[in-house]
């Protein structure tokens, strides 16, 4: 419709989302929580592929961000934020369980003492890893989700690939920097060179994985949108 000045007024598309009444959101939330808990355990181990330094959770963690992208695109920022908080609450609960397991009195024979030492070595550092992961994932995933939804407000259903890639770059950088800054000492990284290596490798790897999986993420998003009965009924 022409504006008073004679030029046409272009309105921004209204982004549409789905409610969480169907089982799809619950399944993705459960997988995200499990991935996060396992990543926290794996991250307590430093891993070296020659000069490349990373941790034992490197192959799992990008999946949590991919799930976050899907939930943000389909259900919106508020729902994605609830998923982030719920995942971390469960991760904190898991860490408390590890602490209880460690302090429980074990057997005093040689095998029992060795087992206790192994459990302490494997699960002992996890609480600090959880703190690092809590702050990093909360900040990085929230920024990732916020950027994705804001971009959707400008483009509607178009250019999903750009939303996935653009939000991932910023979110993964914030996440990696915060996590590595807190967790590096726990896994044995103490010098500046190894720390920079750890941050860069983590950021580039996780971002590359998300970029590689963009076609699959888009396919999953499309599949859920078609099968989510309420998609398009919930406004931003």
Coordinates of N, CA, C and O in Angstrom, one line a residue, residues 49-214:
X49 N 46.1 -34.5 19.5 CA 46.3 -35.1 18.2 C 47.6 -34.5 17.6 O 47.5 -33.5 16.9
X50 N 48.7 -34.9 18.0 CA 50.0 -34.2 17.6 C 50.0 -32.9 18.3 O 49.9 -32.7 19.5
X51 N 50.1 -31.8 17.5 CA 50.1 -30.4 18.0 C 48.8 -29.9 18.4 O 48.6 -28.8 18.9
X52 N 47.7 -30.6 18.0 CA 46.3 -30.1 18.2 C 45.9 -30.5 19.6 O 45.9 -31.7 19.9
X53 N 45.4 -29.6 20.4 CA 45.0 -29.8 21.8 C 43.5 -29.6 21.9 O 43.0 -28.5 21.5
X54 N 42.8 -30.6 22.4 CA 41.4 -30.4 22.7 C 41.0 -31.2 23.9 O 41.9 -31.5 24.7
X55 N 39.8 -31.6 24.1 CA 39.4 -32.4 25.2 C 38.5 -33.6 24.8 O 38.1 -33.6 23.6
X56 N 38.2 -34.5 25.7 CA 37.5 -35.7 25.4 C 36.0 -35.5 25.0 O 35.4 -36.4 24.5
X57 N 35.5 -34.3 25.2 CA 34.1 -34.0 24.8 C 33.9 -33.4 23.5 O 32.8 -33.0 23.1
X58 N 35.0 -33.3 22.7 CA 35.0 -32.5 21.5 C 34.0 -33.0 20.4 O 33.5 -32.3 19.7
X59 N 33.9 -34.3 20.4 CA 33.0 -34.9 19.3 C 31.5 -34.9 19.7 O 30.7 -35.1 18.8
X60 N 31.2 -34.6 20.9 CA 29.8 -34.5 21.4 C 29.2 -33.1 21.4 O 28.1 -32.9 21.0
X61 N 30.0 -32.2 21.9 CA 29.4 -30.9 22.2 C 28.7 -30.2 21.0 O 27.7 -29.5 21.2
X62 N 29.3 -30.2 19.8 CA 28.6 -29.5 18.7 C 27.1 -30.0 18.5 O 26.3 -29.2 18.1
X63 N 26.8 -31.2 18.9 CA 25.5 -31.7 18.7 C 24.5 -30.9 19.6 O 23.4 -30.7 19.2
X64 N 24.9 -30.5 20.8 CA 24.1 -29.7 21.6 C 23.7 -28.4 21.0 O 22.6 -27.9 21.1
X65 N 24.7 -27.8 20.3 CA 24.4 -26.5 19.6 C 23.5 -26.7 18.4 O 22.6 -25.9 18.1
X66 N 23.7 -27.8 17.7 CA 22.8 -28.1 16.6 C 21.3 -28.3 17.1 O 20.4 -27.8 16.4
X67 N 21.2 -29.0 18.2 CA 19.8 -29.1 18.7 C 19.3 -27.8 19.2 O 18.1 -27.5 19.0
X68 N 20.2 -26.9 19.7 CA 19.7 -25.6 20.1 C 19.3 -24.8 18.9 O 18.3 -24.0 19.0
X69 N 19.9 -24.9 17.8 CA 19.5 -24.2 16.6 C 18.1 -24.7 16.1 O 17.3 -23.9 15.7
X70 N 17.9 -26.0 16.2 CA 16.6 -26.5 15.7 C 15.5 -26.0 16.6 O 14.5 -25.6 16.1
X71 N 15.7 -26.1 17.9 CA 14.7 -25.6 18.9 C 14.5 -24.1 18.7 O 13.3 -23.7 18.8
X72 N 15.5 -23.3 18.5 CA 15.3 -21.9 18.4 C 14.5 -21.6 17.1 O 13.7 -20.7 17.1
X73 N 14.8 -22.2 16.0 CA 14.1 -22.0 14.8 C 12.7 -22.4 14.8 O 11.8 -21.8 14.3
X74 N 12.4 -23.6 15.4 CA 11.1 -24.1 15.4 C 10.2 -23.5 16.5 O 9.0 -23.2 16.3
X75 N 10.8 -23.4 17.7 CA 10.0 -23.0 18.9 C 10.2 -21.6 19.4 O 9.5 -21.1 20.3
X76 N 11.3 -20.9 19.0 CA 11.5 -19.6 19.4 C 12.5 -19.4 20.6 O 12.9 -20.4 21.2
X77 N 12.9 -18.2 20.9 CA 13.9 -17.9 21.8 C 13.5 -18.3 23.3 O 14.3 -18.9 24.0
X78 N 12.3 -18.0 23.7 CA 11.9 -18.3 25.1 C 11.9 -19.8 25.4 O 12.4 -20.2 26.4
X79 N 11.5 -20.6 24.4 CA 11.5 -22.0 24.6 C 12.9 -22.6 24.6 O 13.3 -23.4 25.4
X80 N 13.7 -22.1 23.7 CA 15.1 -22.5 23.7 C 15.9 -22.2 25.0 O 16.7 -23.0 25.5
X81 N 15.5 -21.0 25.5 CA 16.2 -20.6 26.8 C 15.8 -21.6 27.9 O 16.6 -21.9 28.8
X82 N 14.5 -22.0 27.9 CA 14.1 -23.0 28.9 C 14.8 -24.3 28.8 O 15.2 -24.9 29.8
X83 N 15.1 -24.7 27.5 CA 15.8 -25.9 27.3 C 17.2 -25.8 27.8 O 17.8 -26.8 28.4
X84 N 17.9 -24.6 27.6 CA 19.2 -24.4 28.1 C 19.3 -24.5 29.6 O 20.1 -25.2 30.2
X85 N 18.4 -23.8 30.3 CA 18.3 -23.8 31.7 C 18.1 -25.2 32.3 O 18.7 -25.7 33.3
X86 N 17.1 -25.9 31.7 CA 16.8 -27.3 32.1 C 18.0 -28.2 31.9 O 18.3 -29.0 32.9
X87 N 18.7 -28.1 30.8 CA 19.9 -29.0 30.6 C 20.9 -28.7 31.6 O 21.5 -29.7 32.1
X88 N 21.1 -27.5 32.0 CA 22.2 -27.2 33.0 C 21.7 -27.6 34.4 O 22.6 -28.0 35.2
X89 N 20.5 -27.5 34.7 CA 20.0 -28.0 36.0 C 20.3 -29.4 36.1 O 20.7 -29.9 37.2
X90 N 20.0 -30.2 35.1 CA 20.3 -31.6 35.1 C 21.8 -31.9 35.2 O 22.2 -32.9 35.8
X91 N 22.6 -31.1 34.5 CA 24.0 -31.2 34.5 C 24.6 -31.0 36.0 O 25.4 -31.7 36.4
X92 N 24.0 -30.0 36.6 CA 24.4 -29.7 38.0 C 24.0 -30.9 38.9 O 24.8 -31.3 39.8
X93 N 22.8 -31.4 38.7 CA 22.4 -32.5 39.5 C 23.3 -33.7 39.3 O 23.7 -34.4 40.3
X94 N 23.7 -34.0 38.0 CA 24.7 -35.1 37.8 C 26.0 -34.8 38.5 O 26.6 -35.8 39.1
X95 N 26.4 -33.6 38.5 CA 27.7 -33.3 39.2 C 27.6 -33.5 40.7 O 28.5 -34.0 41.4
X96 N 26.4 -33.2 41.3 CA 26.2 -33.5 42.7 C 26.2 -35.0 43.0 O 26.7 -35.4 44.0
X97 N 25.6 -35.7 42.1 CA 25.7 -37.2 42.2 C 27.1 -37.7 42.2 O 27.4 -38.6 42.9
X98 N 27.9 -37.2 41.3 CA 29.3 -37.6 41.2 C 30.0 -37.4 42.6 O 30.8 -38.2 43.1
X99 N 29.7 -36.2 43.2 CA 30.3 -35.8 44.5 C 29.9 -36.8 45.5 O 30.8 -37.3 46.3
X100 N 28.6 -37.2 45.6 CA 28.2 -38.1 46.6 C 28.8 -39.5 46.4 O 29.3 -40.2 47.3
X101 N 28.9 -39.9 45.1 CA 29.6 -41.2 44.8 C 31.0 -41.2 45.3 O 31.5 -42.2 45.8
X102 N 31.7 -40.1 45.1 CA 33.1 -40.1 45.5 C 33.3 -40.1 47.0 O 34.2 -40.8 47.5
X103 N 32.4 -39.5 47.7 CA 32.7 -39.4 49.2 C 32.1 -40.6 49.9 O 32.4 -40.8 51.1
X104 N 31.3 -41.5 49.2 CA 30.8 -42.7 49.9 C 32.0 -43.6 50.2 O 32.9 -43.7 49.5
X105 N 31.9 -44.2 51.4 CA 33.0 -45.1 51.8 C 33.1 -46.3 50.9 O 32.1 -47.0 50.7
X106 N 34.3 -46.6 50.4 CA 34.5 -47.8 49.6 C 35.2 -48.9 50.3 O 35.5 -48.8 51.5
X107 N 35.5 -50.0 49.5 CA 36.2 -51.1 50.1 C 37.7 -50.7 50.3 O 38.2 -49.9 49.6
X108 N 38.3 -51.3 51.4 CA 39.6 -51.0 51.7 C 40.7 -51.9 51.1 O 41.9 -51.8 51.3
X109 N 40.2 -52.9 50.3 CA 41.2 -53.8 49.7 C 41.9 -53.1 48.5 O 41.6 -51.9 48.1
X110 N 42.9 -53.7 47.9 CA 43.7 -53.1 46.9 C 42.8 -52.7 45.7 O 43.0 -51.6 45.1
X111 N 41.9 -53.5 45.3 CA 41.1 -53.2 44.2 C 40.2 -52.0 44.5 O 40.0 -51.1 43.7
X112 N 39.6 -52.0 45.7 CA 38.7 -50.9 46.1 C 39.4 -49.6 46.1 O 38.9 -48.6 45.7
X113 N 40.7 -49.6 46.6 CA 41.4 -48.3 46.7 C 41.8 -47.8 45.3 O 41.7 -46.6 45.0
X114 N 42.1 -48.8 44.4 CA 42.5 -48.4 43.0 C 41.2 -47.9 42.3 O 41.3 -46.9 41.5
X115 N 40.1 -48.5 42.6 CA 38.8 -48.1 42.0 C 38.4 -46.7 42.4 O 38.0 -45.8 41.6
X116 N 38.6 -46.4 43.7 CA 38.3 -45.1 44.3 C 39.2 -44.0 43.6 O 38.7 -43.0 43.3
X117 N 40.4 -44.3 43.5 CA 41.4 -43.4 42.9 C 41.0 -43.1 41.4 O 41.0 -42.0 40.9
X118 N 40.5 -44.2 40.7 CA 40.1 -44.0 39.3 C 38.9 -43.2 39.2 O 38.8 -42.3 38.3
X119 N 37.9 -43.4 40.1 CA 36.7 -42.6 40.1 C 37.0 -41.2 40.4 O 36.4 -40.2 39.7
X120 N 37.8 -40.9 41.4 CA 38.1 -39.5 41.7 C 38.9 -38.8 40.6 O 38.6 -37.7 40.3
X121 N 39.7 -39.6 39.9 CA 40.5 -39.0 38.8 C 39.5 -38.7 37.6 O 39.7 -37.7 36.9
X122 N 38.5 -39.5 37.4 CA 37.6 -39.3 36.3 C 36.6 -38.3 36.5 O 36.2 -37.5 35.7
X123 N 36.0 -38.4 37.7 CA 34.8 -37.5 38.0 C 35.1 -36.4 38.9 O 34.3 -35.4 39.0
X124 N 36.3 -36.4 39.6 CA 36.6 -35.3 40.5 C 36.7 -33.9 39.9 O 36.1 -33.0 40.5
X125 N 37.3 -33.8 38.7 CA 37.3 -32.4 38.1 C 36.0 -32.0 37.5 O 35.9 -30.8 37.2
X126 N 35.0 -32.8 37.4 CA 33.8 -32.5 36.7 C 33.1 -31.3 37.3 O 32.6 -30.5 36.5
X127 N 33.0 -31.1 38.6 CA 32.3 -29.9 39.1 C 32.8 -28.6 38.5 O 32.0 -27.7 38.1
X128 N 34.1 -28.4 38.4 CA 34.7 -27.2 37.8 C 34.4 -27.2 36.3 O 34.1 -26.1 35.7
X129 N 34.4 -28.3 35.7 CA 34.0 -28.4 34.2 C 32.5 -28.0 34.1 O 32.2 -27.3 33.1
X130 N 31.7 -28.4 35.0 CA 30.3 -28.0 34.9 C 30.1 -26.5 35.1 O 29.3 -25.9 34.4
X131 N 30.9 -25.9 36.0 CA 30.8 -24.4 36.1 C 31.2 -23.8 34.8 O 30.6 -22.8 34.4
X132 N 32.3 -24.2 34.3 CA 32.8 -23.7 33.0 C 31.8 -23.9 31.9 O 31.5 -22.9 31.1
X133 N 31.2 -25.1 31.8 CA 30.2 -25.4 30.8 C 28.9 -24.6 31.1 O 28.3 -24.1 30.1
X134 N 28.6 -24.4 32.3 CA 27.4 -23.6 32.7 C 27.4 -22.2 32.2 O 26.6 -21.7 31.4
X135 N 28.5 -21.5 32.5 CA 28.7 -20.2 32.1 C 28.9 -20.0 30.6 O 28.3 -19.1 30.0
X136 N 29.7 -20.9 30.0 CA 30.0 -20.9 28.6 C 28.7 -21.2 27.8 O 28.4 -20.5 26.8
X137 N 28.1 -22.3 28.0 CA 26.9 -22.7 27.2 C 25.8 -21.8 27.4 O 25.1 -21.5 26.5
X138 N 25.6 -21.3 28.7 CA 24.5 -20.4 28.9 C 24.7 -19.1 28.1 O 23.7 -18.6 27.5
X139 N 25.9 -18.6 28.1 CA 26.1 -17.3 27.4 C 26.1 -17.6 25.9 O 25.5 -16.9 25.1
X140 N 26.9 -18.6 25.4 CA 27.0 -18.9 24.0 C 25.7 -19.3 23.4 O 25.4 -18.8 22.3
X141 N 25.0 -20.3 24.0 CA 23.8 -20.8 23.4 C 22.7 -19.7 23.4 O 21.9 -19.6 22.5
X142 N 22.7 -18.9 24.5 CA 21.7 -17.8 24.6 C 21.9 -16.8 23.5 O 21.0 -16.4 22.8
X143 N 23.2 -16.4 23.3 CA 23.5 -15.5 22.2 C 23.2 -16.1 20.8 O 22.6 -15.5 19.9
X144 N 23.5 -17.4 20.7 CA 23.3 -18.1 19.4 C 21.8 -18.1 19.1 O 21.3 -17.8 18.0
X145 N 20.9 -18.5 20.1 CA 19.5 -18.5 19.9 C 18.9 -17.1 19.6 O 18.1 -16.9 18.8
X146 N 19.4 -16.1 20.4 CA 18.9 -14.8 20.2 C 19.2 -14.2 18.8 O 18.3 -13.6 18.2
X147 N 20.4 -14.4 18.4 CA 20.8 -14.0 17.0 C 19.9 -14.7 15.9 O 19.4 -14.0 15.0
X148 N 19.8 -16.0 16.1 CA 19.0 -16.7 15.1 C 17.6 -16.2 15.0 O 17.0 -16.0 13.9
X149 N 16.9 -16.0 16.2 CA 15.6 -15.5 16.1 C 15.5 -14.1 15.6 O 14.5 -13.8 14.9
X150 N 16.4 -13.3 16.0 CA 16.4 -11.9 15.5 C 16.6 -11.9 14.0 O 15.9 -11.1 13.3
X151 N 17.4 -12.7 13.4 CA 17.6 -12.8 12.0 C 16.3 -13.3 11.3 O 15.9 -12.9 10.2
X152 N 15.6 -14.2 12.0 CA 14.3 -14.7 11.5 C 13.3 -13.6 11.5 O 12.4 -13.6 10.6
X153 N 13.3 -12.7 12.4 CA 12.4 -11.6 12.4 C 12.6 -10.7 11.2 O 11.6 -10.0 10.8
X154 N 13.8 -10.7 10.6 CA 14.1 -9.9 9.5 C 13.8 -10.6 8.2 O 13.4 -9.9 7.2
X155 N 13.9 -11.9 8.1 CA 13.9 -12.6 6.9 C 12.7 -13.6 6.8 O 12.4 -14.2 5.7
X156 N 12.0 -13.8 7.9 CA 10.9 -14.8 7.9 C 11.5 -16.2 7.7 O 12.5 -16.6 8.3
X157 N 10.9 -17.0 6.8 CA 11.3 -18.4 6.6 C 12.5 -18.5 5.6 O 13.0 -19.6 5.4
X158 N 12.9 -17.4 5.0 CA 13.9 -17.4 4.0 C 15.3 -17.5 4.7 O 15.5 -17.2 5.9
X159 N 16.3 -17.9 3.9 CA 17.7 -17.9 4.3 C 18.0 -18.6 5.7 O 18.7 -18.0 6.5
X160 N 17.4 -19.8 5.9 CA 17.7 -20.5 7.1 C 19.2 -20.8 7.3 O 19.7 -20.7 8.4
X161 N 19.8 -21.1 6.2 CA 21.2 -21.4 6.2 C 22.1 -20.3 6.8 O 23.0 -20.5 7.5
X162 N 21.7 -19.0 6.4 CA 22.4 -17.9 6.9 C 22.2 -17.7 8.4 O 23.1 -17.3 9.2
X163 N 21.0 -18.0 8.9 CA 20.7 -17.9 10.3 C 21.5 -18.9 11.1 O 22.1 -18.6 12.1
X164 N 21.6 -20.1 10.6 CA 22.3 -21.2 11.3 C 23.8 -20.9 11.3 O 24.4 -21.0 12.4
X165 N 24.3 -20.4 10.2 CA 25.8 -20.2 10.2 C 26.2 -18.9 10.9 O 27.1 -18.9 11.7
X166 N 25.4 -17.8 10.7 CA 25.7 -16.6 11.4 C 25.7 -16.6 12.9 O 26.5 -16.2 13.6
X167 N 24.6 -17.3 13.4 CA 24.4 -17.4 14.9 C 25.5 -18.3 15.5 O 26.0 -18.1 16.6
X168 N 25.9 -19.3 14.7 CA 26.8 -20.3 15.2 C 28.2 -19.7 15.5 O 28.9 -20.0 16.4
X169 N 28.6 -18.8 14.5 CA 30.0 -18.2 14.6 C 30.1 -17.4 16.0 O 31.0 -17.6 16.7
X170 N 29.1 -16.6 16.2 CA 29.2 -15.8 17.4 C 29.0 -16.6 18.7 O 29.8 -16.5 19.6
X171 N 28.0 -17.5 18.7 CA 27.7 -18.3 19.8 C 28.9 -19.2 20.2 O 29.2 -19.3 21.4
X172 N 29.4 -19.9 19.2 CA 30.5 -20.8 19.5 C 31.8 -20.1 20.0 O 32.5 -20.6 20.8
X173 N 32.0 -18.9 19.5 CA 33.2 -18.1 19.9 C 33.1 -17.7 21.4 O 34.0 -17.9 22.2
X174 N 31.9 -17.2 21.8 CA 31.7 -16.8 23.2 C 31.8 -18.1 24.0 O 32.4 -18.0 25.1
X175 N 31.1 -19.1 23.6 CA 31.1 -20.4 24.4 C 32.6 -20.9 24.6 O 33.0 -21.2 25.7
X176 N 33.3 -21.0 23.5 CA 34.7 -21.6 23.6 C 35.6 -20.7 24.5 O 36.4 -21.3 25.3
X177 N 35.5 -19.4 24.3 CA 36.4 -18.6 25.1 C 36.1 -18.7 26.6 O 37.1 -18.8 27.4
X178 N 34.9 -18.6 27.0 CA 34.5 -18.7 28.4 C 34.9 -20.1 28.9 O 35.5 -20.2 30.0
X179 N 34.5 -21.1 28.2 CA 34.8 -22.5 28.7 C 36.3 -22.8 28.9 O 36.7 -23.3 29.9
X180 N 37.0 -22.4 27.9 CA 38.5 -22.7 27.9 C 39.2 -21.9 29.0 O 40.1 -22.4 29.6
X181 N 38.7 -20.7 29.2 CA 39.3 -19.9 30.3 C 39.2 -20.5 31.6 O 40.1 -20.4 32.5
X182 N 38.1 -21.1 31.9 CA 37.8 -21.7 33.2 C 38.3 -23.2 33.3 O 38.9 -23.6 34.3
X183 N 38.2 -23.9 32.2 CA 38.4 -25.4 32.3 C 39.9 -25.7 32.0 O 40.3 -26.9 32.2
X184 N 40.6 -24.8 31.4 CA 42.0 -25.2 30.9 C 42.9 -25.8 32.0 O 43.5 -26.8 31.8
X185 N 42.9 -25.2 33.2 CA 43.7 -25.6 34.2 C 43.3 -27.0 34.7 O 44.2 -27.8 35.2
X186 N 42.0 -27.3 34.7 CA 41.6 -28.6 35.2 C 42.1 -29.8 34.3 O 42.4 -30.9 34.8
X187 N 42.2 -29.6 33.0 CA 42.6 -30.6 32.1 C 44.1 -30.6 31.8 O 44.6 -31.3 31.0
X188 N 44.8 -29.7 32.5 CA 46.3 -29.7 32.5 C 46.9 -28.7 31.5 O 48.1 -28.8 31.2
X189 N 46.1 -27.7 31.0 CA 46.7 -26.6 30.1 C 47.1 -25.4 31.0 O 46.2 -24.8 31.6
X190 N 48.4 -25.1 31.0 CA 48.8 -24.1 31.9 C 49.6 -23.0 31.2 O 49.7 -21.9 31.8
X191 N 50.2 -23.2 30.0 CA 50.9 -22.2 29.3 C 50.1 -21.5 28.3 O 49.1 -22.0 27.8
X192 N 50.5 -20.2 27.9 CA 49.7 -19.4 27.0 C 49.6 -20.0 25.6 O 48.5 -19.9 25.0
X193 N 50.6 -20.6 25.1 CA 50.6 -21.2 23.8 C 49.6 -22.3 23.7 O 48.8 -22.4 22.7
X194 N 49.6 -23.2 24.7 CA 48.6 -24.3 24.7 C 47.2 -23.8 24.8 O 46.3 -24.3 24.2
X195 N 47.0 -22.7 25.6 CA 45.7 -22.1 25.8 C 45.2 -21.6 24.5 O 44.0 -21.8 24.2
X196 N 46.0 -20.8 23.8 CA 45.5 -20.2 22.5 C 45.2 -21.4 21.5 O 44.2 -21.3 20.8
X197 N 46.0 -22.4 21.6 CA 45.8 -23.5 20.7 C 44.4 -24.2 21.1 O 43.6 -24.5 20.2
X198 N 44.2 -24.3 22.3 CA 43.0 -24.9 22.8 C 41.7 -24.1 22.4 O 40.7 -24.7 21.9
X199 N 41.8 -22.8 22.5 CA 40.7 -22.0 22.2 C 40.4 -22.0 20.7 O 39.3 -22.2 20.2
X200 N 41.5 -21.8 19.9 CA 41.3 -21.8 18.4 C 40.9 -23.1 17.9 O 40.0 -23.1 17.0
X201 N 41.5 -24.2 18.3 CA 41.1 -25.5 17.8 C 39.6 -25.8 18.2 O 38.8 -26.2 17.4
X202 N 39.2 -25.4 19.4 CA 37.8 -25.7 19.9 C 36.9 -24.9 19.1 O 35.8 -25.4 18.6
X203 N 37.2 -23.6 18.9 CA 36.2 -22.7 18.1 C 36.1 -23.1 16.6 O 35.0 -23.3 16.1
X204 N 37.3 -23.3 16.0 CA 37.3 -23.7 14.6 C 36.6 -25.1 14.4 O 35.9 -25.2 13.4
X205 N 36.9 -26.0 15.2 CA 36.4 -27.3 15.1 C 34.8 -27.3 15.2 O 34.1 -27.8 14.4
X206 N 34.3 -26.7 16.3 CA 32.9 -26.7 16.6 C 32.2 -25.9 15.5 O 31.1 -26.3 15.1
X207 N 32.7 -24.8 15.1 CA 32.1 -24.0 14.0 C 32.1 -24.8 12.7 O 31.1 -24.8 12.0
X208 N 33.2 -25.5 12.4 CA 33.3 -26.3 11.2 C 32.2 -27.4 11.2 O 31.6 -27.7 10.1
X209 N 32.1 -28.1 12.3 CA 31.1 -29.1 12.4 C 29.7 -28.6 12.2 O 28.9 -29.2 11.4
X210 N 29.4 -27.5 12.8 CA 28.1 -26.9 12.6 C 27.9 -26.5 11.1 O 26.8 -26.7 10.5
X211 N 28.9 -26.0 10.5 CA 28.8 -25.6 9.0 C 28.6 -26.8 8.2 O 27.7 -26.8 7.3
X212 N 29.3 -27.9 8.5 CA 29.2 -29.1 7.7 C 27.8 -29.7 7.8 O 27.3 -30.3 6.9
X213 N 27.3 -29.6 9.0 CA 26.0 -30.2 9.3 C 24.8 -29.3 9.0 O 23.6 -29.7 9.2
X214 N 25.1 -28.1 8.4 CA 24.0 -27.2 8.1 C 22.9 -27.8 7.2 O 21.7 -27.7 7.4

